[in-house]
């Protein structure tokens, strides 16, 4: 089962929700309400959601899980744990872009614990590939797209189907995997050691 987690970002574009389980993460519920979408569950410490929206979703029968403000986990981590605990085998993260670079970095760190979590927006897609059972991936692309591959924080990997070939060890202190170009509709990535973040720019970045 696929789950969709909606974060408290600043997406103004189209939001394609493809998951069977919709999880609103705190202020992400505001965006869902604005779009007329009712989630299955709302999770968080509720510091980014209005009382009116909280009452609105309560009246819609949404399951609400409230956590204390002072806690070790981020709201996203709680939502991610909930999704996998309740049968998800794949997760898409929506409405995640915003000014909180610290939250985005934490999100990527949490994504790296799994093989099947992808952050998706109108303009880009972010995922993490790690050594292990699912280390050999074939990724869909469009010829001419900009892709970047960044190790966490050191990784040995190879890529095929890009303008600039790479096969070896890369350190985050020398991120030569930034701004590659897709040459085909399918790309191959193999991570032999460590973890690699990929960023696919579906719309050309500035």
Tab-separated table of C-alpha atoms in Angstrom, residues 15 23 49 63 81 96 133 136:
chain	number	residue	atom	x	y	z
A	15	UNK	CA	-0.725	18.309	-5.788
A	23	UNK	CA	-1.633	11.378	6.417
A	49	UNK	CA	-2.744	24.363	12.634
A	63	UNK	CA	-8.486	10.321	13.250
A	81	UNK	CA	6.213	5.745	11.559
A	96	UNK	CA	7.510	19.612	1.642
A	133	UNK	CA	18.807	-5.288	-1.316
A	136	UNK	CA	20.473	-1.343	-7.991
